[in-house]
PDB file of C-alpha atoms in Angstrom:
ATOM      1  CA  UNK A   1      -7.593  10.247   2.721  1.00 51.00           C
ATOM      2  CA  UNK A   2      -4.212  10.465   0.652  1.00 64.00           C
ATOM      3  CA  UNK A   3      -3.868   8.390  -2.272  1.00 68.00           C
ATOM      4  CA  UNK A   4      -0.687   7.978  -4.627  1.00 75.00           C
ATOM      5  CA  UNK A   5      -1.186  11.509  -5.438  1.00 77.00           C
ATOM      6  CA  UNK A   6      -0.877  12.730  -1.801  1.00 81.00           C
ATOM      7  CA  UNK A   7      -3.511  14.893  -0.627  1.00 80.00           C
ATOM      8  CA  UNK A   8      -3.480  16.269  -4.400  1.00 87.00           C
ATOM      9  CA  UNK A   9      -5.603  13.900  -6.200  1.00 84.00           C
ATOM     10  CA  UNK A  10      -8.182  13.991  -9.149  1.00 84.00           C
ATOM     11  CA  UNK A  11     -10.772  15.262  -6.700  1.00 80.00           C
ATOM     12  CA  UNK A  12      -8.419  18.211  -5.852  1.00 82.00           C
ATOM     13  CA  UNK A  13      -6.899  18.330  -9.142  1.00 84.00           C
ATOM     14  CA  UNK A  14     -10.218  19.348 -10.940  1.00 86.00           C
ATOM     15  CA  UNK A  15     -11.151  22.508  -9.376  1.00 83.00           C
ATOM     16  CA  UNK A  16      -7.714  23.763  -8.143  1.00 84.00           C
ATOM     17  CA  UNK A  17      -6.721  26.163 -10.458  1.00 81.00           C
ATOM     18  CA  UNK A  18     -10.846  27.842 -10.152  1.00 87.00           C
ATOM     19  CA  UNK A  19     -10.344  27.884  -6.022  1.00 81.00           C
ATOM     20  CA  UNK A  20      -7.101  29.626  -6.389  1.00 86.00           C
ATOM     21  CA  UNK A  21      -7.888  32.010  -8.958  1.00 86.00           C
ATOM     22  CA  UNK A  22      -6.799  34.429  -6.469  1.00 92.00           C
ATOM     23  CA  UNK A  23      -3.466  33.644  -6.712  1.00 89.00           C
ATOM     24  CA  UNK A  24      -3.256  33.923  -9.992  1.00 93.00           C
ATOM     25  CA  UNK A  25      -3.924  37.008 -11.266  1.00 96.00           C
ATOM     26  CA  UNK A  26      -1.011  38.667 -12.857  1.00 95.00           C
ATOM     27  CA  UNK A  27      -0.929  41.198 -10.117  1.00 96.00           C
ATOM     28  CA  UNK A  28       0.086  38.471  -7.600  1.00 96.00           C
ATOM     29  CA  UNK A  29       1.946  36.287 -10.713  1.00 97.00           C
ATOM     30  CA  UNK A  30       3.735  38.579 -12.322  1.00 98.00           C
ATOM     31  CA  UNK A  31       6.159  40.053  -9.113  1.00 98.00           C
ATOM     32  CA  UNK A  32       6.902  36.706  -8.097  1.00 98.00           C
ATOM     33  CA  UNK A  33       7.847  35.592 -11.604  1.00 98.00           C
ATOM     34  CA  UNK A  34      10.276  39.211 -11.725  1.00 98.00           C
ATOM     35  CA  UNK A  35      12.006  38.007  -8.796  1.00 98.00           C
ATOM     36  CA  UNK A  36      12.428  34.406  -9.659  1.00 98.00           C
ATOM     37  CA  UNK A  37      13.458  35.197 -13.438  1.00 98.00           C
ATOM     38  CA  UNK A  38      16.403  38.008 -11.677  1.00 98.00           C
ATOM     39  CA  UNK A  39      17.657  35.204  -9.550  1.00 98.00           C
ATOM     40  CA  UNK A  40      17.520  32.528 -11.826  1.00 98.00           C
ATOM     41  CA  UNK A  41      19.387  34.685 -14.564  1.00 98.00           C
ATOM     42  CA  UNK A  42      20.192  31.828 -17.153  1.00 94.00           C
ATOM     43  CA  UNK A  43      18.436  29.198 -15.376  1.00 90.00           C
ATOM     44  CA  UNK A  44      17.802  26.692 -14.904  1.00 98.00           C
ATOM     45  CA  UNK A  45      15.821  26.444 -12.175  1.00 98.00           C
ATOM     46  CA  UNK A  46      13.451  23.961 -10.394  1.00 98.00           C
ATOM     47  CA  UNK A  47      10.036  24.554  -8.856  1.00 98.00           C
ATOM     48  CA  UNK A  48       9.791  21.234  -5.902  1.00 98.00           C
ATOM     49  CA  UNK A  49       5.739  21.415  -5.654  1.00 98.00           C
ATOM     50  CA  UNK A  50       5.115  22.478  -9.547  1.00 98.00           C
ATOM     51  CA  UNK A  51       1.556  21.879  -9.123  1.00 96.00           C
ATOM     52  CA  UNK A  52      -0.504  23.068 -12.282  1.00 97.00           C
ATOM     53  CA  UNK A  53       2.413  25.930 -13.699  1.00 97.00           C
ATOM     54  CA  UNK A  54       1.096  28.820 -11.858  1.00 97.00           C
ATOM     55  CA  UNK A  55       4.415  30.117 -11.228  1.00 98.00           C
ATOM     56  CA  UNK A  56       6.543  27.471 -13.664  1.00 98.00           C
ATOM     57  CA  UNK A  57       4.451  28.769 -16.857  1.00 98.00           C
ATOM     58  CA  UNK A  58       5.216  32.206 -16.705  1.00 98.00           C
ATOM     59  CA  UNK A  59       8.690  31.532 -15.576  1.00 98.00           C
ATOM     60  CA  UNK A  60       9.071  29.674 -18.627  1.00 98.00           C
ATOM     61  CA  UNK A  61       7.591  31.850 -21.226  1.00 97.00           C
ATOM     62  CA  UNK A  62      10.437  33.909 -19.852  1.00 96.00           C
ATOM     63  CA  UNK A  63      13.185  31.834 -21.864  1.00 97.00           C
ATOM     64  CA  UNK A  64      14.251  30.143 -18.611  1.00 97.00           C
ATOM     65  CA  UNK A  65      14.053  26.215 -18.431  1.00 97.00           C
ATOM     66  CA  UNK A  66      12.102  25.494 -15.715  1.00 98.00           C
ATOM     67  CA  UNK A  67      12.242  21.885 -14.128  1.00 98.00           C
ATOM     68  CA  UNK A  68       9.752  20.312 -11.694  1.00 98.00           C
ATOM     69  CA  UNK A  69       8.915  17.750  -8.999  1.00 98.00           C
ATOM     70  CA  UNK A  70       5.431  16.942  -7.574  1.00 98.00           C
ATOM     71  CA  UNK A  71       3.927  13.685  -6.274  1.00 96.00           C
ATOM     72  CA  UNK A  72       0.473  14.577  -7.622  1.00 97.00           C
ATOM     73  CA  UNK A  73       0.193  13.136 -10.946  1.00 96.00           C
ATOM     74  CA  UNK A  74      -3.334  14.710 -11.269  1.00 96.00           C
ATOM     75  CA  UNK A  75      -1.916  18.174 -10.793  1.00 97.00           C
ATOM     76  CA  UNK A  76       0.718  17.510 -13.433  1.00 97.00           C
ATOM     77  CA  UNK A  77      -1.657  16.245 -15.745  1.00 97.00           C
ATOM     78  CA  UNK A  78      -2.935  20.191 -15.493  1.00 96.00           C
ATOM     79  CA  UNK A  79       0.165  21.750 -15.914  1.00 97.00           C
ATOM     80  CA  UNK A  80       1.017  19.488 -19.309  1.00 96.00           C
ATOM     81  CA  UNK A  81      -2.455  20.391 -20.731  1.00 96.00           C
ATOM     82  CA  UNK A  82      -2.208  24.315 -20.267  1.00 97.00           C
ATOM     83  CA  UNK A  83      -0.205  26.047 -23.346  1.00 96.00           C
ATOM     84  CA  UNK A  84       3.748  25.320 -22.860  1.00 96.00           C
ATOM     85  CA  UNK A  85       2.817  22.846 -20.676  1.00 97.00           C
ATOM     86  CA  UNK A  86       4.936  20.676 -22.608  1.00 93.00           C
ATOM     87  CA  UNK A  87       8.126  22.387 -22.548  1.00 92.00           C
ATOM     88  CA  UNK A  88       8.395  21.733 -18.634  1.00 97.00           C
ATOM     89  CA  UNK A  89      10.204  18.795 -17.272  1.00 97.00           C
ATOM     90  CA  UNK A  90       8.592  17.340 -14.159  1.00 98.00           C
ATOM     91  CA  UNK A  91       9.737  14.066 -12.476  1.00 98.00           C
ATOM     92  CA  UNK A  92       6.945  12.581  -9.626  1.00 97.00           C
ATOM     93  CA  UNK A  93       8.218  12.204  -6.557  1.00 97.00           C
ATOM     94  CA  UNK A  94       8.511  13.463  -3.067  1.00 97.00           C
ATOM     95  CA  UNK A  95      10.137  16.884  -3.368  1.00 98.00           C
ATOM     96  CA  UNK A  96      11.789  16.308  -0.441  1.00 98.00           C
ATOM     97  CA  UNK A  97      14.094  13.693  -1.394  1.00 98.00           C
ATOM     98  CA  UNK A  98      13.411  13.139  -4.993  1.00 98.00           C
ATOM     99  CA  UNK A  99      16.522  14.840  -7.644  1.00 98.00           C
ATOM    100  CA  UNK A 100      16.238  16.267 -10.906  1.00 97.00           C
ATOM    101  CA  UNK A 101      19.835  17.129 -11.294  1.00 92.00           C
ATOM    102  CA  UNK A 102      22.156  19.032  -9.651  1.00 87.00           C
ATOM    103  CA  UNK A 103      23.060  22.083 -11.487  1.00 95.00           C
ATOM    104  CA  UNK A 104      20.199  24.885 -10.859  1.00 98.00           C
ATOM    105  CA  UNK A 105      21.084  28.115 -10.791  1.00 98.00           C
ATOM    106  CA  UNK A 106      17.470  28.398  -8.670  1.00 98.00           C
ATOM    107  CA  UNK A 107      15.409  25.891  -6.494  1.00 98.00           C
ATOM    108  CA  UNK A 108      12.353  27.776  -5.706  1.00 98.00           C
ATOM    109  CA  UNK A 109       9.147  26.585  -2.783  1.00 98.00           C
ATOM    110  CA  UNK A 110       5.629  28.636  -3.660  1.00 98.00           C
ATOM    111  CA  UNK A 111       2.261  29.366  -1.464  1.00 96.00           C
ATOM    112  CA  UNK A 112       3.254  27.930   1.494  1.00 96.00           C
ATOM    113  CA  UNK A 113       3.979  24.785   0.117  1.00 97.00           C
ATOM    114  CA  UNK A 114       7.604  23.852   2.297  1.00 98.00           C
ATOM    115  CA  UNK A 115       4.357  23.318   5.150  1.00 97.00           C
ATOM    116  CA  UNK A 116       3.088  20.498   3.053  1.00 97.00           C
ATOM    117  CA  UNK A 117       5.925  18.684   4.336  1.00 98.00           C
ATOM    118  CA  UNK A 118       3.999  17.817   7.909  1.00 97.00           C
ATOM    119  CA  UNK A 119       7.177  16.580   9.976  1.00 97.00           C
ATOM    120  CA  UNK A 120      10.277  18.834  10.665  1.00 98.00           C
ATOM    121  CA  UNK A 121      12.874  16.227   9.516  1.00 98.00           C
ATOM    122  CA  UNK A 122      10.603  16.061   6.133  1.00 98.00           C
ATOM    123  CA  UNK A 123      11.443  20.169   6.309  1.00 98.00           C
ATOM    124  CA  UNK A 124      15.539  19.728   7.224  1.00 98.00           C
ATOM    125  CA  UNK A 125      15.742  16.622   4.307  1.00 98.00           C
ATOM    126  CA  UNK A 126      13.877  19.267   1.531  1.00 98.00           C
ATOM    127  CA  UNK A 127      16.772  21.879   2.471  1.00 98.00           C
ATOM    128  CA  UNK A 128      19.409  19.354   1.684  1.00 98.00           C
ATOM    129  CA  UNK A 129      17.885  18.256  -1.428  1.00 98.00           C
ATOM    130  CA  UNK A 130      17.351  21.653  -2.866  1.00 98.00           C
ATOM    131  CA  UNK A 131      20.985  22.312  -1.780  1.00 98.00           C
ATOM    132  CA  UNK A 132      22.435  19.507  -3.520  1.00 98.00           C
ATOM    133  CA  UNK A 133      20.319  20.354  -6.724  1.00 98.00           C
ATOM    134  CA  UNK A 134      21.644  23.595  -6.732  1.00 98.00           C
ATOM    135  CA  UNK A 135      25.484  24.585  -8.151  1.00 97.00           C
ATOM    136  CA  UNK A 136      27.667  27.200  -6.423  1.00 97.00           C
ATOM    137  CA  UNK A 137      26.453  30.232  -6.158  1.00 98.00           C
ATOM    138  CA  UNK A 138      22.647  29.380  -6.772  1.00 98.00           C
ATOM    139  CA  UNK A 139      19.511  30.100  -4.543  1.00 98.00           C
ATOM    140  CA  UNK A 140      16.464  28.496  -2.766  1.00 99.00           C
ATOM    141  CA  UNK A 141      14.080  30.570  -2.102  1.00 99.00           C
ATOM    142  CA  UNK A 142      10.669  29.735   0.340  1.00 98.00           C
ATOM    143  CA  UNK A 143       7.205  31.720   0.018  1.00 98.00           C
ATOM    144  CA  UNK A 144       5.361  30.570   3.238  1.00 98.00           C
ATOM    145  CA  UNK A 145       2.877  32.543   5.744  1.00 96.00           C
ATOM    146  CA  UNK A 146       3.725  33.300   9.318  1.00 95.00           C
ATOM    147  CA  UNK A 147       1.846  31.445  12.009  1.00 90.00           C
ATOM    148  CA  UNK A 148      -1.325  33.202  13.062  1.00 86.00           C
ATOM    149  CA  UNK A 149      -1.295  32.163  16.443  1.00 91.00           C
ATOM    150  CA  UNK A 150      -1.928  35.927  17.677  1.00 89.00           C
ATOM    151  CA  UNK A 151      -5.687  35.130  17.111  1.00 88.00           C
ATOM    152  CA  UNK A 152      -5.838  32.189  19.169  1.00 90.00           C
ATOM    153  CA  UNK A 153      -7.310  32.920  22.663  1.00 88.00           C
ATOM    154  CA  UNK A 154      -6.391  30.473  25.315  1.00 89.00           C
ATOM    155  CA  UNK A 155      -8.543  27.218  25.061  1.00 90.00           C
ATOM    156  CA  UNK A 156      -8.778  27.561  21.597  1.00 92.00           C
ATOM    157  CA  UNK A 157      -7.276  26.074  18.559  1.00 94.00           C
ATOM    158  CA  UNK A 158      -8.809  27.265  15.176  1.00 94.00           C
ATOM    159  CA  UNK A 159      -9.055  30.316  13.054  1.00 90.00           C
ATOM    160  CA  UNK A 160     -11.646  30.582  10.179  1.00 91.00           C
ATOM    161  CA  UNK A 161     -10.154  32.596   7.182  1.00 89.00           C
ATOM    162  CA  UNK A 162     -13.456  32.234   5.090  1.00 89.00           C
ATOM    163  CA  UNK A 163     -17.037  32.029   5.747  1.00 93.00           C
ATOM    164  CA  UNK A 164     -20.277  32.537   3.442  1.00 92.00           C
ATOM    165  CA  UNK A 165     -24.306  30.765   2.673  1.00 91.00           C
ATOM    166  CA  UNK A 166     -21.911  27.696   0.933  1.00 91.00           C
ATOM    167  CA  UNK A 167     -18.424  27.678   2.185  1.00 90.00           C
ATOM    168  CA  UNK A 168     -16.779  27.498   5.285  1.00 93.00           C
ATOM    169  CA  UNK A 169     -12.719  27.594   5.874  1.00 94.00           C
ATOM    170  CA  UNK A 170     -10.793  26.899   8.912  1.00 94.00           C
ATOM    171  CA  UNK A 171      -7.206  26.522  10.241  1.00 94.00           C
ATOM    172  CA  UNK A 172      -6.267  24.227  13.359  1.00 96.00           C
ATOM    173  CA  UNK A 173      -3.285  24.711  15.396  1.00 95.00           C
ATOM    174  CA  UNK A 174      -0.985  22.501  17.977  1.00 96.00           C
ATOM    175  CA  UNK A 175       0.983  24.766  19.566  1.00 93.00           C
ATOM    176  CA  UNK A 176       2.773  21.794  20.723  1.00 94.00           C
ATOM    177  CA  UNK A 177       3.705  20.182  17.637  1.00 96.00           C
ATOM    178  CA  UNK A 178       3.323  22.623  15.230  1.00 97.00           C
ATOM    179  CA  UNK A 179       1.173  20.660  13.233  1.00 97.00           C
ATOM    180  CA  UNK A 180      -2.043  22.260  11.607  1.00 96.00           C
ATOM    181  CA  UNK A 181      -4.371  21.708   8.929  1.00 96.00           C
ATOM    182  CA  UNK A 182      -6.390  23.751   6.395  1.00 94.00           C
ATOM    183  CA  UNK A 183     -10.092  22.287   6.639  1.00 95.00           C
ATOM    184  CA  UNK A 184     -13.099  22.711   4.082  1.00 92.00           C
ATOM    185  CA  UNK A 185     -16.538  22.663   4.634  1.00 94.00           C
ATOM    186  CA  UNK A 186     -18.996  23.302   1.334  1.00 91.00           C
ATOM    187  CA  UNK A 187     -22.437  22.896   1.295  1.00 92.00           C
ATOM    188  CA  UNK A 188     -24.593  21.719  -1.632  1.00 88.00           C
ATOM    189  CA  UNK A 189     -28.550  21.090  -1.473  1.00 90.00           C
ATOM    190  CA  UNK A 190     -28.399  21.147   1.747  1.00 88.00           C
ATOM    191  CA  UNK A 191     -25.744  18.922   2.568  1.00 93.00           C
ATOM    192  CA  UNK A 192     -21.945  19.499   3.782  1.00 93.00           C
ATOM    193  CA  UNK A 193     -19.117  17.536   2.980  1.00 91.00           C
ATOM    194  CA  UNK A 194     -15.789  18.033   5.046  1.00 92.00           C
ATOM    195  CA  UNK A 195     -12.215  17.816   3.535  1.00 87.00           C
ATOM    196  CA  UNK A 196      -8.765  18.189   5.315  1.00 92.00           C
ATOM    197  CA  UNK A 197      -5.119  18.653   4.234  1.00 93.00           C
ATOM    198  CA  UNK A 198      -2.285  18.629   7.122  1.00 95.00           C
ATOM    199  CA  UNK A 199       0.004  21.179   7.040  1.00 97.00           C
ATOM    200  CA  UNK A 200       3.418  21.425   9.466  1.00 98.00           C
ATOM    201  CA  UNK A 201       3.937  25.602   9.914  1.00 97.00           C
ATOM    202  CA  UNK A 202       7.223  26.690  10.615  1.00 98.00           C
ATOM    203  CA  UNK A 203       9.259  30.274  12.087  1.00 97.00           C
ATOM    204  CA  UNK A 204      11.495  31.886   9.737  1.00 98.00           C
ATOM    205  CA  UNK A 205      14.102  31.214  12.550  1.00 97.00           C
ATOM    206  CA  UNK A 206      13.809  27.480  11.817  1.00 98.00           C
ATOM    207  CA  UNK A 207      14.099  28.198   7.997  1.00 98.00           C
ATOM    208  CA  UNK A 208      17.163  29.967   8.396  1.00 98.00           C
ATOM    209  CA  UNK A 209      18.787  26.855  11.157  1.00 98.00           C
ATOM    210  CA  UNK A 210      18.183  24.701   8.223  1.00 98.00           C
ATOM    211  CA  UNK A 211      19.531  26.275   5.802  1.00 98.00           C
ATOM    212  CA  UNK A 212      22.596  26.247   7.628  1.00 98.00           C
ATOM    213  CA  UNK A 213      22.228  22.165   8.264  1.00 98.00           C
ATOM    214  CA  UNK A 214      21.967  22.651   4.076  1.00 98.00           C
ATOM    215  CA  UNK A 215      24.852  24.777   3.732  1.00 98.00           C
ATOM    216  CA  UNK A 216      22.599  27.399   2.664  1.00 98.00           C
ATOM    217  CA  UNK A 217      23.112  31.057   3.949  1.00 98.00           C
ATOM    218  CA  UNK A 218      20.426  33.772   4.347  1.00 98.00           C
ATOM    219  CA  UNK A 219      20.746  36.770   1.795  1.00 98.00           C
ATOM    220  CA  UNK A 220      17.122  38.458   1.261  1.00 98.00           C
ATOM    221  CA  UNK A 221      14.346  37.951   3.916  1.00 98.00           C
ATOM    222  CA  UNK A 222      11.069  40.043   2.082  1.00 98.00           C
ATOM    223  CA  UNK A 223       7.508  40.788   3.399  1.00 98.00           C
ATOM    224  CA  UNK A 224       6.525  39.694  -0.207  1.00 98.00           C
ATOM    225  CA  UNK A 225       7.524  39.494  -3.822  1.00 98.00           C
ATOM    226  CA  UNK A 226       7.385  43.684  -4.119  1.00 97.00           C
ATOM    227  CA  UNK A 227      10.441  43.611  -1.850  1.00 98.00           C
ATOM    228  CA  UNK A 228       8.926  45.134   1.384  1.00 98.00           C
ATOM    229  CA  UNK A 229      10.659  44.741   4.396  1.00 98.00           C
ATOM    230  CA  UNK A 230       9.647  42.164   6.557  1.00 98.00           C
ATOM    231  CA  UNK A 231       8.533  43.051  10.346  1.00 98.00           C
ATOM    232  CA  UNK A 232       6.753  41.712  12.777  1.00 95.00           C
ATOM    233  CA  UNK A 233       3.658  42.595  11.346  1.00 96.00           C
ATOM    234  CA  UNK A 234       4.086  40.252   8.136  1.00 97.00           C
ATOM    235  CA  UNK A 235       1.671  37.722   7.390  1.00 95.00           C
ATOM    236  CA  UNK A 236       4.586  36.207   5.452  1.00 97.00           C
ATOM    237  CA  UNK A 237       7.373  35.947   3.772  1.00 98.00           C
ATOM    238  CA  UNK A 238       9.638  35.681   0.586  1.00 98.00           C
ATOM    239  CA  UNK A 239      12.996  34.131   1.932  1.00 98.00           C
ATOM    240  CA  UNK A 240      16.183  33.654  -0.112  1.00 99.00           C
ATOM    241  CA  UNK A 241      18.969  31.454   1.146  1.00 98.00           C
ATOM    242  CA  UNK A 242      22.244  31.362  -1.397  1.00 98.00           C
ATOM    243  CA  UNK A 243      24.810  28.103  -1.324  1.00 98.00           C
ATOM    244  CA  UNK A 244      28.224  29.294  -1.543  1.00 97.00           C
ATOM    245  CA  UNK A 245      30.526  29.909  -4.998  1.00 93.00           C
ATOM    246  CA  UNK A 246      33.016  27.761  -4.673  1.00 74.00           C
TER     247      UNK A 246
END
């Protein structure tokens, strides 16, 4: 269950940055950071979900000041321990609604983190707040996977993404709703303990209509951070929405 860290607590907090190693390799790091350091020019810019500093760090490190907001406390408490940790502002709060000014040149969404948000008016309210944080002329940009539901065969509703002797990894799916969740299964001496985090997914489509609630127009849609065009083979997507000079 969520606590006043969200589903981001001290239990998830201790081993995140080992079970996402993955993701941080400088060969998936670095060409996100080249993108977001182009855009942000000057800076500032604002990571809503800062987590530990995957991204945030080595944005930073690039002479841009890099500003945060997270509800996990636990996950912050990473980020301020890791070398420059210091140097980043973060305010807790709900990313969605919570400010930390108003004059980024770049409000940036990692990992699939806008589906943390698990209702769509949670979605529409983060577009307006990262629009009102931003100043004329600024972008928001969204890193978030496409829905799998190609895989699902009728009558069924989940999609493993990792299996092995000690670990087992599952996504669920209502078509209806959209609503899904990532679920965990590990299994020590014998014994398996079960963890969940909910998840809302959402279409580029309904990205780009709220946006335009935000007063946010589309100007890059990417496959990924290398810049490949996105089709309708892409597993996801780098999106970049720009607010108006005025």
């Amino acid at each position: 269950m969520p606590d006043s860290d969200g589903y981001f607590g001290e239990n998830i907090a201790a081993t995140y940055d080992e079970s996402t190693a993955e993701m941080s390799r400088p060969a998936v790091v670095e060409p996100a950071v080249d993108v977001l350091a182009e855009l942000a020019g000057d800076g500032p810019a604002l990571e809503l979900g800062i987590g530990t500093g995957r991204i945030a760090l080595p944005l930073a490190a690039r002479g841009i000041a890099v500003h945060g907001i997270d509800m996990s406390r636990a996950m912050v408490d990473r980020l301020r321990a890791k070398p420059g940790g210091d140097a980043v502002e973060v305010t807790i709060g709900d990313f969605a609604t919570t400010r930390a000014g108003d004059e980024f040149a770049l409000v940036y969404l990692v990992f699939n983190t806008i589906d943390n948000l698990t209702t769509q008016d949670a979605q529409v309210d983060c577009f307006r707040n990262a629009a009102a944080q931003l100043r004329p002329g600024g972008c928001f940009v969204v890193e978030v996977g496409v829905p799998d539901l190609r895989r699902l065969p009728p009558g069924q509703s989940a999609v493993p993404f990792h299996i092995s002797d000690t670990r087992w990894a599952f996504d669920t799916y209502d078509v209806a709703t959209q609503a899904m969740s990532s679920n965990y299964v590990t299994i020590v001496d014998g014994r398996a303990e079960h963890w969940s985090i909910p998840f809302r997914y959402v279409w580029p489509a309904e990205l780009d209509l709220m946006a335009r609630l935000a007063g946010l127009r589309l100007r890059d849609r990417w496959e990924d951070w290398t810049r490949e065009p996105f089709t309708s083979e892409s597993g996801k997507h780098v999106s970049v929405w720009e607010k108006p000079a005025a």
